C-alpha cells in the first residue's frame, strides 16, 4: 500500500488561510512537536533538520505560523496559517 498525503486549505479568521498537510505515517512525539522546528533537529534516521526550520522562517516572514498536530490515531498534520493576499 502506498503512502497517502491529504492536503486541505480553507479561509479562517478574517483574512487568513489554513493549510493542513496530513499523512498516516508515524506521529511526531509530543515532546518534539515544537523542537522539530529548530535547526538541526530531526525525527528521521537520516536528514539534516533544516527543512522545517526553514519553513517556519518563511511562514513567519509572511506573518503566519506553522505547527504540528496529530492526525487521527496514526499520523501527523503540519498546519500552516498565513495571511491571504487579495488581488494577486
Coordinates of N, CA, C and O in Angstrom, one line a residue:
X1 N 0.8 -1.2 0.0 CA 0.0 0.0 0.0 C 0.9 1.2 0.0 O 1.8 1.3 0.8
X2 N 0.6 2.2 -0.9 CA 1.4 3.4 -1.0 C 1.1 4.4 0.1 O 0.1 4.3 0.8
X3 N 1.9 5.4 0.2 CA 1.7 6.5 1.1 C 0.6 7.4 0.6 O 0.4 7.6 -0.6
X4 N -0.2 8.0 1.6 CA -1.2 8.9 1.2 C -1.0 10.2 1.9 O -0.7 10.2 3.1
X5 N -1.1 11.3 1.2 CA -1.0 12.6 1.8 C -2.3 13.4 1.5 O -2.8 13.3 0.4
X6 N -2.8 14.0 2.5 CA -4.0 14.8 2.4 C -3.7 16.2 2.6 O -3.1 16.6 3.6
X7 N -4.1 17.0 1.6 CA -3.8 18.5 1.6 C -5.2 19.2 1.6 O -6.0 18.9 0.7
X8 N -5.4 20.1 2.6 CA -6.6 20.8 2.7 C -6.3 22.3 2.9 O -5.3 22.6 3.5
X9 N -7.1 23.1 2.4 CA -7.0 24.6 2.6 C -8.3 25.2 2.8 O -9.3 24.8 2.2
X10 N -8.4 26.2 3.7 CA -9.6 26.9 3.9 C -9.3 28.3 4.6 O -8.3 28.4 5.3
X11 N -10.2 29.2 4.3 CA -10.0 30.5 4.9 C -10.6 30.5 6.3 O -11.7 30.0 6.5
X12 N -9.8 31.0 7.2 CA -10.2 31.0 8.6 C -10.0 32.4 9.2 O -9.3 33.2 8.5
X13 N -10.5 32.7 10.3 CA -10.3 34.0 10.9 C -10.4 35.0 9.7 O -10.2 34.6 8.6
X14 N -10.7 36.1 9.9 CA -10.8 37.0 8.7 C -9.5 37.3 8.1 O -8.6 37.8 8.7
X15 N -9.3 36.8 6.8 CA -8.1 37.1 6.1 C -6.9 36.2 6.3 O -5.8 36.5 5.9
X16 N -7.2 35.0 6.8 CA -6.1 34.0 7.0 C -6.5 32.7 6.3 O -7.6 32.3 6.2
X17 N -5.5 32.0 5.7 CA -5.6 30.7 5.1 C -5.0 29.7 6.0 O -3.8 29.9 6.5
X18 N -5.7 28.6 6.2 CA -5.1 27.5 7.0 C -4.9 26.3 6.0 O -5.8 25.8 5.4
X19 N -3.6 26.0 5.8 CA -3.2 24.8 5.0 C -2.9 23.7 6.0 O -2.2 23.9 6.9
X20 N -3.4 22.5 5.7 CA -3.2 21.3 6.5 C -2.6 20.2 5.6 O -3.3 19.9 4.6
X21 N -1.5 19.7 5.9 CA -0.8 18.6 5.2 C -0.7 17.4 6.1 O 0.0 17.5 7.1
X22 N -1.5 16.4 5.8 CA -1.5 15.2 6.7 C -1.1 13.9 6.1 O -1.2 13.8 4.9
X23 N -0.6 13.0 6.9 CA -0.3 11.7 6.4 C -0.6 10.7 7.5 O -0.9 11.0 8.6
X24 N -0.6 9.4 7.1 CA -1.0 8.4 8.0 C 0.3 7.6 8.4 O 0.2 6.4 8.7
X25 N 1.4 8.3 8.4 CA 2.7 7.6 8.8 C 2.8 7.7 10.4 O 1.8 7.8 11.1
X26 N 4.0 7.7 10.8 CA 4.2 7.8 12.3 C 4.0 9.2 12.8 O 4.1 10.2 12.1
X27 N 3.6 9.3 14.0 CA 3.3 10.6 14.7 C 4.6 11.2 15.2 O 5.5 10.5 15.6
X28 N 4.7 12.5 15.3 CA 5.8 13.2 16.0 C 5.5 13.2 17.5 O 4.4 13.5 17.9
X29 N 6.4 12.7 18.3 CA 6.2 12.6 19.7 C 5.9 14.0 20.2 O 6.4 15.1 19.7
X30 N 5.0 14.1 21.3 CA 4.6 15.4 21.8 C 5.8 16.3 22.2 O 5.8 17.5 22.0
X31 N 6.8 15.7 22.8 CA 8.0 16.5 23.2 C 8.8 17.0 22.1 O 9.8 17.8 22.3
X32 N 8.5 16.6 20.9 CA 9.3 17.0 19.7 C 8.5 18.0 18.8 O 9.1 18.6 17.9
X33 N 7.2 18.2 19.1 CA 6.4 19.0 18.2 C 6.8 20.4 18.0 O 6.6 21.0 17.0
X34 N 7.5 21.0 19.0 CA 8.0 22.4 18.9 C 9.5 22.3 18.6 O 10.0 23.1 17.8
X35 N 10.2 21.4 19.2 CA 11.6 21.3 19.0 C 12.0 20.9 17.5 O 13.1 21.3 17.1
X36 N 11.1 20.3 16.8 CA 11.4 19.8 15.5 C 11.6 21.0 14.5 O 12.2 20.8 13.4
X37 N 11.2 22.2 14.9 CA 11.4 23.4 14.1 C 12.8 24.1 14.3 O 13.1 25.0 13.7
X38 N 13.5 23.5 15.3 CA 14.9 24.1 15.5 C 15.8 23.6 14.4 O 15.7 22.4 14.0
X39 N 16.8 24.4 14.0 CA 17.8 24.0 13.0 C 18.6 22.8 13.5 O 19.0 22.8 14.7
X40 N 18.7 21.8 12.7 CA 19.5 20.6 13.0 C 18.8 19.5 13.8 O 19.3 18.5 14.0
X41 N 17.5 19.7 14.1 CA 16.7 18.7 14.8 C 15.8 17.9 13.8 O 15.2 18.5 13.0
X42 N 15.9 16.6 13.9 CA 15.0 15.8 13.0 C 14.6 14.5 13.8 O 15.2 14.1 14.8
X43 N 13.4 14.0 13.4 CA 12.9 12.7 14.0 C 13.2 11.5 13.1 O 12.9 10.4 13.4
X44 N 13.8 11.8 11.9 CA 14.1 10.8 10.9 C 15.5 10.2 11.1 O 16.4 10.9 11.6
X45 N 15.7 9.0 10.7 CA 17.0 8.4 10.9 C 18.1 9.1 10.0 O 19.2 9.0 10.3
X46 N 17.6 9.6 8.9 CA 18.6 10.4 8.0 C 17.9 11.8 7.8 O 16.7 12.0 7.9
X47 N 18.7 12.7 7.5 CA 18.2 14.1 7.3 C 19.1 15.1 8.1 O 19.9 14.7 9.0
X48 N 18.9 16.4 7.7 CA 19.8 17.3 8.4 C 19.0 18.3 9.3 O 19.6 19.2 9.9
X49 N 17.7 18.2 9.3 CA 17.0 19.1 10.3 C 16.9 20.5 9.8 O 16.7 21.4 10.7
X50 N 16.9 20.8 8.6 CA 16.9 22.1 8.1 C 15.5 22.5 7.5 O 15.0 23.6 7.6
X51 N 14.8 21.5 6.9 CA 13.6 21.7 6.2 C 12.5 22.4 7.0 O 12.0 23.5 6.6
X52 N 12.1 21.9 8.1 CA 11.0 22.5 8.9 C 11.5 23.8 9.5 O 10.7 24.8 9.7
X53 N 12.7 23.9 9.9 CA 13.3 25.2 10.4 C 13.1 26.3 9.3 O 12.6 27.4 9.6
X54 N 13.5 26.0 8.1 CA 13.4 27.0 7.0 C 11.9 27.3 6.7 O 11.6 28.5 6.4
X55 N 11.1 26.3 6.7 CA 9.6 26.5 6.5 C 9.1 27.5 7.6 O 8.4 28.4 7.2
X56 N 9.4 27.3 8.8 CA 9.0 28.2 9.9 C 9.4 29.6 9.6 O 8.7 30.6 9.8
X57 N 10.7 29.8 9.2 CA 11.2 31.1 9.0 C 10.4 31.8 7.8 O 10.1 33.0 7.9
X58 N 10.2 31.1 6.8 CA 9.4 31.6 5.6 C 8.0 32.0 6.1 O 7.5 33.1 5.8
X59 N 7.3 31.1 6.7 CA 6.0 31.4 7.2 C 5.9 32.5 8.1 O 5.0 33.4 8.0
X60 N 6.8 32.6 9.1 CA 6.8 33.8 10.0 C 7.1 35.1 9.3 O 6.5 36.1 9.6
X61 N 8.0 35.1 8.3 CA 8.2 36.3 7.5 C 7.0 36.7 6.7 O 6.9 37.9 6.4
X62 N 6.1 35.8 6.5 CA 4.8 36.2 5.8 C 3.8 36.6 6.8 O 2.7 36.9 6.4
X63 N 4.1 36.6 8.1 CA 3.1 37.0 9.1 C 2.2 35.8 9.5 O 1.2 36.0 10.1
X64 N 2.7 34.6 9.4 CA 1.9 33.4 9.7 C 2.6 32.6 10.8 O 3.5 33.0 11.5
X65 N 2.1 31.4 10.9 CA 2.6 30.4 11.9 C 2.5 29.0 11.3 O 1.7 28.7 10.4
X66 N 3.3 28.1 11.9 CA 3.3 26.7 11.4 C 3.5 25.9 12.7 O 4.2 26.2 13.6
X67 N 2.8 24.7 12.7 CA 2.8 23.9 13.9 C 2.5 22.4 13.5 O 2.0 22.2 12.4
X68 N 2.7 21.5 14.4 CA 2.5 20.1 14.2 C 1.3 19.6 15.1 O 1.3 20.0 16.3
X69 N 0.4 18.8 14.5 CA -0.7 18.2 15.3 C -0.7 16.7 14.9 O -0.3 16.3 13.8
X70 N -1.3 15.9 15.8 CA -1.6 14.5 15.5 C -2.7 14.4 14.4 O -3.6 15.3 14.4
X71 N -2.6 13.5 13.5 CA -3.7 13.2 12.6 C -4.3 11.8 12.9 O -3.6 10.8 12.8
X72 N -5.5 11.9 13.3 CA -6.2 10.7 13.7 C -5.3 10.0 14.8 O -4.7 10.6 15.6
X73 N -5.3 8.7 14.8 CA -4.5 7.9 15.8 C -3.1 7.5 15.3 O -2.3 7.1 16.0
X74 N -2.9 7.7 14.0 CA -1.7 7.1 13.4 C -0.9 8.1 12.6 O 0.1 7.6 12.0
X75 N -1.2 9.3 12.5 CA -0.4 10.2 11.6 C -0.1 11.6 12.1 O -0.3 11.8 13.3
X76 N 0.4 12.4 11.2 CA 0.8 13.7 11.6 C 0.2 14.8 10.6 O 0.1 14.5 9.4
X77 N -0.1 15.9 11.1 CA -0.5 17.1 10.3 C 0.4 18.2 10.6 O 0.7 18.6 11.7
X78 N 0.9 18.8 9.5 CA 1.6 20.1 9.5 C 0.5 21.2 9.2 O -0.1 21.1 8.1
X79 N 0.3 22.1 10.1 CA -0.6 23.2 9.9 C 0.1 24.5 9.6 O 1.1 24.8 10.3
X80 N -0.3 25.2 8.6 CA 0.3 26.5 8.2 C -0.8 27.5 8.1 O -1.8 27.4 7.4
X81 N -0.7 28.6 8.9 CA -1.6 29.7 8.9 C -0.9 30.9 8.4 O 0.1 31.4 9.0
X82 N -1.4 31.4 7.2 CA -0.8 32.6 6.6 C -1.9 33.6 6.2 O -3.0 33.2 5.9
X83 N -1.5 34.9 6.1 CA -2.5 35.9 5.7 C -2.8 35.7 4.2 O -1.9 35.3 3.4
X84 N -4.0 36.0 3.9 CA -4.5 35.9 2.5 C -4.1 37.3 1.9 O -4.4 38.3 2.4
X85 N -3.5 37.2 0.7 CA -3.2 38.5 -0.1 C -4.1 38.5 -1.2 O -4.1 37.7 -2.1
X86 N -5.0 39.5 -1.1 CA -6.1 39.6 -2.2 C -5.5 40.4 -3.4 O -4.7 41.3 -3.2
X87 N -6.0 40.1 -4.5 CA -5.7 40.9 -5.7 C -4.4 40.5 -6.5 O -4.0 41.2 -7.3
X88 N -3.8 39.3 -6.1 CA -2.6 38.9 -6.8 C -3.0 37.9 -7.9 O -3.9 37.2 -7.9

